[in-house]
Amino acid sequence: MGKKRVLSGIQTTGSLHLGNYLGAIRNWVEIQKEYDNFIFVADLHAITVPHEPKTLAANTRTIAALYLACGIDLEYATIFVQSHVSAHSELTWLFNCITPLNWLERMIQFKEKAVKQGENVSVGLLDYPVLMAADILLYEADLVPVGEDQKQHIELTRDIAIRINDRFGKKKEPVLKIPEPLIRKAGARVMSLADGTRKMSKSDPSEMSRIELLDAPEAIKKKIKRCKTDPVKGLSFDDPERPECNNLLNLYTILAGKTKEEVAAECQDMGWGQFKPLLTETTIAALEPIQSKYFELIEDRGYLDSVLKQGQEKAESVANRTLSRVKQALGYLPRF
Ligand code: TYM
């Protein structure tokens, strides 16, 4: 038996931050040797909110370079761009026609984003989870490693697959493989530096709310210095009255590679004046190797594009096979 397959991706909206790294990429890197990995840049998802055409291509290359800089290894992974494999769009249409509208209206992320955008909400924003289902199901993924906020979308993906199998599959020959989410506890929900009850997000208008993977040391220092804390002395995990404290301790734990118990003991008598420089130093040290690798890679456009071209070819051959199978199950006249 071959290796099980992992698939995941990140949208090209805005710069990647510690939430994307700790909730997603770091976990992909950790498990990559055990799986056959398909990692993509979700540029079709990026236009579900208003976008800037001038920066879309550059953002796409940046994310691909960050995947490599964070340690995604081409020996184990295929890296590709979503819009380069047209099967994603085509399968989305087929899924659109079997997905009940009220499944999409229930999506928490849609409701949150729709409120922010007022009257400008596109059909694409509502349809976004169906595109995500196509992304996952095209590659027959066994596991989808993501942060907590994507769990509902993966449940929807499973529901769509089950519906297709029930309606169009044979008992012993399902059309689509049902995937499982993989959400690690540590880092699954990194919170904003400005408010420990809201998740760290690319779309937050304040840059001070997040640490970006490409932030210079000075910026990291400034953001941690100004981040929201509380007046209590002595730092502890899991106090519902102290969401910022819990978040910052969690960040320190993961970035320093320590255990929760070690950090609880180390920080129990600390004040913020002592802890903030420690977190700053740890964050800068954790991001430094990623940044230096990134700056090397982004200069070498020829190499980066060759990686994406190879990825495109491999992804396309897998995706097209699934698309044909679905079309056949739905009764389409085969291509000549
Ligand atoms: P996106 O681009 O918003 O986020 C990419 C990944 O980062 C995780 N993440 C977080 N984890 C912890 N704390 C946070 N504050 C935080 N913010 C983001 C997300 O859970 C995600 O794993 N729809 C997806 C992209 C996508 C996708 C897919 C993912 C499109 N198709 C198919 C998996 C499979 C998204 O917008 O993620």
XYZ file of C-alpha atoms and ligand atoms in Angstrom:
373
model
C 0.000 0.000 0.000
C 1.192 3.518 -0.839
C 1.357 6.378 1.596
C -1.826 8.137 2.663
C -2.385 11.513 1.106
C -2.385 14.922 2.773
C -3.716 18.073 1.132
C -3.768 21.645 2.387
C -3.382 25.240 1.247
C -3.373 28.890 2.197
C -5.117 31.838 0.567
C -3.129 34.548 -1.155
C -4.957 37.307 0.686
C -2.442 39.328 2.717
C 0.797 38.247 4.379
C 1.198 34.988 6.237
C 1.299 35.304 10.008
C 2.122 33.210 13.057
C -1.408 31.722 13.026
C -0.868 30.334 9.518
C 2.541 29.011 10.508
C 1.646 27.445 13.854
C -1.873 26.324 12.897
C -0.957 24.940 9.488
C 2.494 24.978 7.812
C 4.505 23.814 10.817
C 2.233 20.789 11.130
C 2.523 19.973 7.430
C 6.294 19.996 7.779
C 6.232 17.812 10.862
C 4.210 15.015 9.285
C 5.356 15.293 5.671
C 7.658 12.255 5.617
C 4.815 9.898 6.479
C 2.489 11.081 3.695
C 2.176 11.914 0.011
C 1.572 15.666 0.336
C -0.201 18.091 -1.990
C 0.304 21.667 -0.829
C -1.152 24.477 -2.882
C -1.500 28.242 -3.057
C -5.231 29.065 -2.927
C -5.336 31.961 -5.378
C -8.910 31.259 -6.568
C -10.084 31.660 -2.991
C -8.278 34.987 -2.799
C -10.704 36.758 -5.118
C -13.781 35.913 -3.045
C -13.083 39.261 -1.370
C -12.070 42.386 -3.330
C -8.447 41.956 -4.447
C -5.625 43.888 -6.068
C -4.653 42.377 -9.495
C -1.233 44.062 -9.364
C -0.124 42.023 -6.355
C -1.856 38.665 -6.924
C 0.966 36.986 -8.887
C 3.673 38.279 -6.533
C 1.690 37.093 -3.481
C 1.342 33.678 -5.083
C 5.114 33.348 -5.505
C 5.670 34.656 -1.972
C 3.494 31.952 -0.444
C 5.122 29.226 -2.523
C 8.572 30.466 -1.427
C 7.422 30.556 2.205
C 6.238 26.949 1.982
C 9.745 25.949 0.941
C 11.409 28.287 3.443
C 9.345 26.809 6.286
C 10.613 23.346 5.372
C 8.176 21.770 2.924
C 10.400 19.258 1.160
C 9.898 18.460 -2.535
C 10.980 14.897 -1.877
C 7.679 14.402 -0.072
C 5.448 17.193 -1.357
C 3.982 18.596 -4.550
C 3.592 22.388 -4.431
C 1.251 23.984 -6.959
C -0.997 26.943 -7.703
C -4.757 26.338 -7.509
C -5.640 28.391 -10.613
C -3.131 26.389 -12.698
C -5.289 23.287 -12.376
C -8.611 24.095 -14.026
C -10.270 20.982 -12.579
C -10.746 22.949 -9.312
C -13.132 25.370 -11.007
C -14.885 22.701 -13.030
C -15.532 20.374 -10.109
C -16.808 23.353 -8.092
C -19.549 23.866 -10.676
C -20.595 20.231 -10.513
C -20.654 20.383 -6.704
C -22.587 23.681 -6.781
C -25.464 21.918 -8.417
C -25.796 19.288 -5.712
C -25.035 21.453 -2.640
C -28.094 22.882 -0.860
C -27.911 26.638 -0.434
C -28.704 26.448 3.265
C -25.560 24.364 3.911
C -23.535 27.372 2.767
C -25.601 29.979 4.563
C -24.757 28.210 7.829
C -20.985 28.641 7.438
C -19.588 30.722 10.305
C -16.756 32.216 8.262
C -19.201 33.346 5.573
C -21.421 35.014 8.138
C -18.459 36.797 9.756
C -16.935 37.972 6.467
C -20.316 38.940 4.991
C -21.038 41.205 7.965
C -17.693 42.962 7.428
C -18.377 43.553 3.735
C -21.907 44.881 3.888
C -23.562 45.000 0.493
C -20.513 44.002 -1.518
C -20.667 40.294 -0.711
C -19.953 38.219 -3.827
C -21.526 34.908 -4.791
C -17.941 33.615 -4.622
C -17.723 34.313 -0.892
C -20.817 32.199 -0.281
C -19.531 29.498 -2.638
C -16.012 29.443 -1.176
C -16.509 26.232 0.888
C -17.666 24.380 -2.245
C -14.412 25.353 -3.983
C -12.597 24.127 -0.892
C -14.451 20.810 -1.123
C -13.330 20.509 -4.750
C -9.708 21.266 -3.717
C -9.733 18.445 -1.211
C -11.785 15.802 -3.004
C -9.924 16.135 -6.326
C -6.775 14.744 -4.687
C -8.512 11.929 -2.785
C -6.974 13.350 0.370
C -7.062 11.188 3.487
C -6.102 14.017 5.826
C -6.470 17.785 5.730
C -4.231 19.499 8.316
C -5.657 22.945 9.154
C -6.273 25.343 12.029
C -9.472 25.193 14.055
C -11.266 27.833 11.940
C -11.412 25.533 8.891
C -13.057 22.594 10.656
C -16.590 23.473 9.572
C -15.471 23.699 5.933
C -14.018 20.203 6.104
C -17.230 18.885 7.611
C -19.068 20.412 4.647
C -16.569 18.762 2.295
C -17.389 15.408 3.860
C -21.118 16.076 3.519
C -20.751 16.920 -0.176
C -18.699 13.767 -0.794
C -21.211 11.606 1.050
C -24.086 13.119 -0.951
C -22.316 12.451 -4.264
C -21.480 8.899 -3.232
C -25.054 8.229 -2.097
C -26.645 9.642 -5.220
C -24.199 8.657 -7.928
C -21.865 5.977 -6.559
C -22.183 2.224 -6.344
C -22.129 0.607 -2.917
C -18.692 -0.917 -3.283
C -17.374 1.810 -5.560
C -17.696 5.260 -3.996
C -17.040 8.151 -6.375
C -15.137 10.215 -3.803
C -12.913 9.493 -0.829
C -14.131 10.953 2.481
C -11.345 13.014 4.097
C -10.631 13.688 7.783
C -9.511 16.995 9.278
C -6.247 16.978 11.216
C -6.229 19.728 13.824
C -3.425 19.740 16.335
C -4.240 21.197 19.702
C -1.153 23.382 20.048
C -1.356 26.362 17.700
C -4.800 25.481 16.317
C -6.126 28.913 17.262
C -3.549 31.678 17.586
C -5.228 34.831 18.863
C -4.816 38.493 17.919
C -2.168 40.541 19.726
C -4.731 43.308 20.127
C -7.530 41.164 21.556
C -7.038 37.696 23.024
C -10.623 36.717 22.269
C -10.311 37.189 18.482
C -8.255 35.014 16.168
C -5.117 36.375 14.538
C -6.165 37.131 10.980
C -4.776 38.381 7.657
C -7.866 40.507 7.176
C -7.616 42.436 10.456
C -7.089 46.075 9.402
C -4.473 46.566 12.141
C -1.018 45.146 11.403
C -0.296 45.422 15.115
C -2.722 42.542 15.704
C -0.461 39.965 14.049
C 3.170 38.964 13.669
C 3.893 38.269 10.026
C 6.430 35.632 9.027
C 8.432 38.251 7.132
C 8.354 40.934 9.844
C 11.788 42.440 10.527
C 13.124 42.034 14.099
C 12.358 45.700 14.854
C 8.710 45.249 13.843
C 8.382 42.111 15.974
C 9.857 43.995 18.923
C 7.428 46.876 18.480
C 4.378 44.641 18.079
C 5.122 42.572 21.178
C 5.971 45.681 23.185
C 2.590 47.217 22.339
C 0.456 44.063 22.437
C -2.474 43.923 24.814
C -1.792 42.502 28.294
C -3.319 42.881 31.753
C -2.222 44.414 35.053
C -1.842 41.084 36.890
C 1.626 39.999 38.006
C 2.552 36.353 37.553
C 1.644 34.640 34.274
C -0.558 31.574 33.936
C -2.277 29.479 31.268
C -6.007 28.852 30.842
C -7.415 31.672 32.993
C -10.653 32.691 31.208
C -10.213 36.205 32.610
C -6.788 36.467 30.943
C -7.127 35.478 27.243
C -4.120 37.572 26.176
C -1.916 35.979 28.818
C -2.934 32.495 27.706
C -2.289 33.327 24.051
C 1.161 34.838 24.623
C 2.234 31.949 26.848
C 1.052 29.490 24.198
C 3.038 31.314 21.533
C 6.129 31.237 23.697
C 5.652 27.521 24.462
C 5.463 26.506 20.805
C 8.127 28.870 19.477
C 10.592 27.966 22.236
C 9.876 24.239 21.761
C 9.109 23.846 25.471
C 6.321 21.996 27.275
C 3.380 23.739 28.883
C 4.558 22.589 32.321
C 8.036 24.022 31.764
C 6.629 27.388 30.693
C 4.083 27.464 33.543
C 6.919 27.009 36.039
C 9.267 29.434 34.271
C 6.710 32.267 34.010
C 4.617 31.939 37.170
C 6.404 34.790 38.948
C 7.191 36.917 35.907
C 5.742 40.315 35.086
C 5.142 41.506 31.539
C 8.329 43.606 31.623
C 10.323 40.407 31.930
C 8.206 38.179 29.694
C 7.829 40.439 26.653
C 11.577 40.648 25.852
C 11.772 36.863 26.248
C 8.908 36.304 23.798
C 10.426 38.855 21.408
C 13.807 37.154 21.395
C 12.237 33.706 20.958
C 10.030 34.850 18.077
C 12.870 36.575 16.240
C 15.069 33.481 16.641
C 12.311 31.152 15.388
C 11.594 33.256 12.299
C 15.199 34.097 11.369
C 16.011 30.845 9.507
C 12.686 30.993 7.639
C 13.304 34.581 6.583
C 16.853 34.036 5.364
C 15.806 30.989 3.313
C 12.827 32.941 1.946
C 14.967 35.873 0.748
C 17.274 33.453 -1.043
C 14.368 31.670 -2.765
C 12.407 34.722 -3.804
C 15.453 36.026 -5.691
C 15.577 32.830 -7.743
C 12.419 33.164 -9.764
C 13.525 30.571 -12.337
C 13.816 27.905 -9.661
C 10.554 28.841 -7.969
C 8.642 28.786 -11.241
C 10.138 25.421 -12.167
C 8.891 24.014 -8.836
C 5.397 25.334 -9.553
C 5.448 24.021 -13.115
C 6.360 20.520 -11.960
C 3.704 20.791 -9.271
C 1.127 21.840 -11.833
C 1.826 18.799 -14.002
C 1.659 16.312 -11.154
C -1.427 17.930 -9.574
C -3.201 18.096 -12.910
C -2.775 14.400 -13.627
C -4.272 13.419 -10.253
C -7.049 16.034 -10.361
C -8.146 15.271 -13.910
C -8.577 11.599 -13.090
C -10.980 12.417 -10.250
C -12.833 14.979 -12.341
C -13.393 12.401 -15.107
C -14.672 9.893 -12.579
C -17.172 12.382 -11.158
C -18.345 13.416 -14.630
C -18.799 9.811 -15.597
C -20.800 9.132 -12.424
C -23.010 12.126 -13.201
C -23.669 10.724 -16.670
C -21.746 13.114 -18.930
C -20.807 12.135 -22.480
C -17.042 11.447 -22.283
C -14.617 13.826 -24.039
C -13.530 12.785 -27.533
P -6.370 30.629 5.391
O -5.587 31.095 4.218
O -7.277 31.591 6.078
O -5.426 30.025 6.477
C -4.457 29.038 6.143
C -4.273 28.064 7.282
O -3.910 28.771 8.474
C -4.806 28.433 9.516
N -5.013 29.620 10.368
C -4.836 29.632 11.679
N -4.451 28.670 12.534
C -4.338 29.024 13.837
N -4.595 30.278 14.316
C -4.987 31.265 13.488
N -5.212 32.484 13.956
C -5.118 30.967 12.097
N -5.464 31.692 11.006
C -5.397 30.854 9.956
C -6.103 28.020 8.823
O -6.895 27.196 9.636
C -5.570 27.299 7.604
O -5.230 25.964 7.919
N -9.962 28.134 3.072
C -8.611 28.045 3.550
C -7.618 27.731 2.449
C -7.984 26.546 1.685
C -7.817 25.181 2.082
C -8.323 24.398 1.026
C -7.262 24.588 3.228
C -8.581 26.531 0.463
N -8.777 25.249 0.070
C -8.321 22.977 1.076
C -7.258 23.174 3.272
C -7.782 22.412 2.218
C -8.222 29.374 4.160
O -8.753 30.406 3.822
O -7.189 29.337 5.014
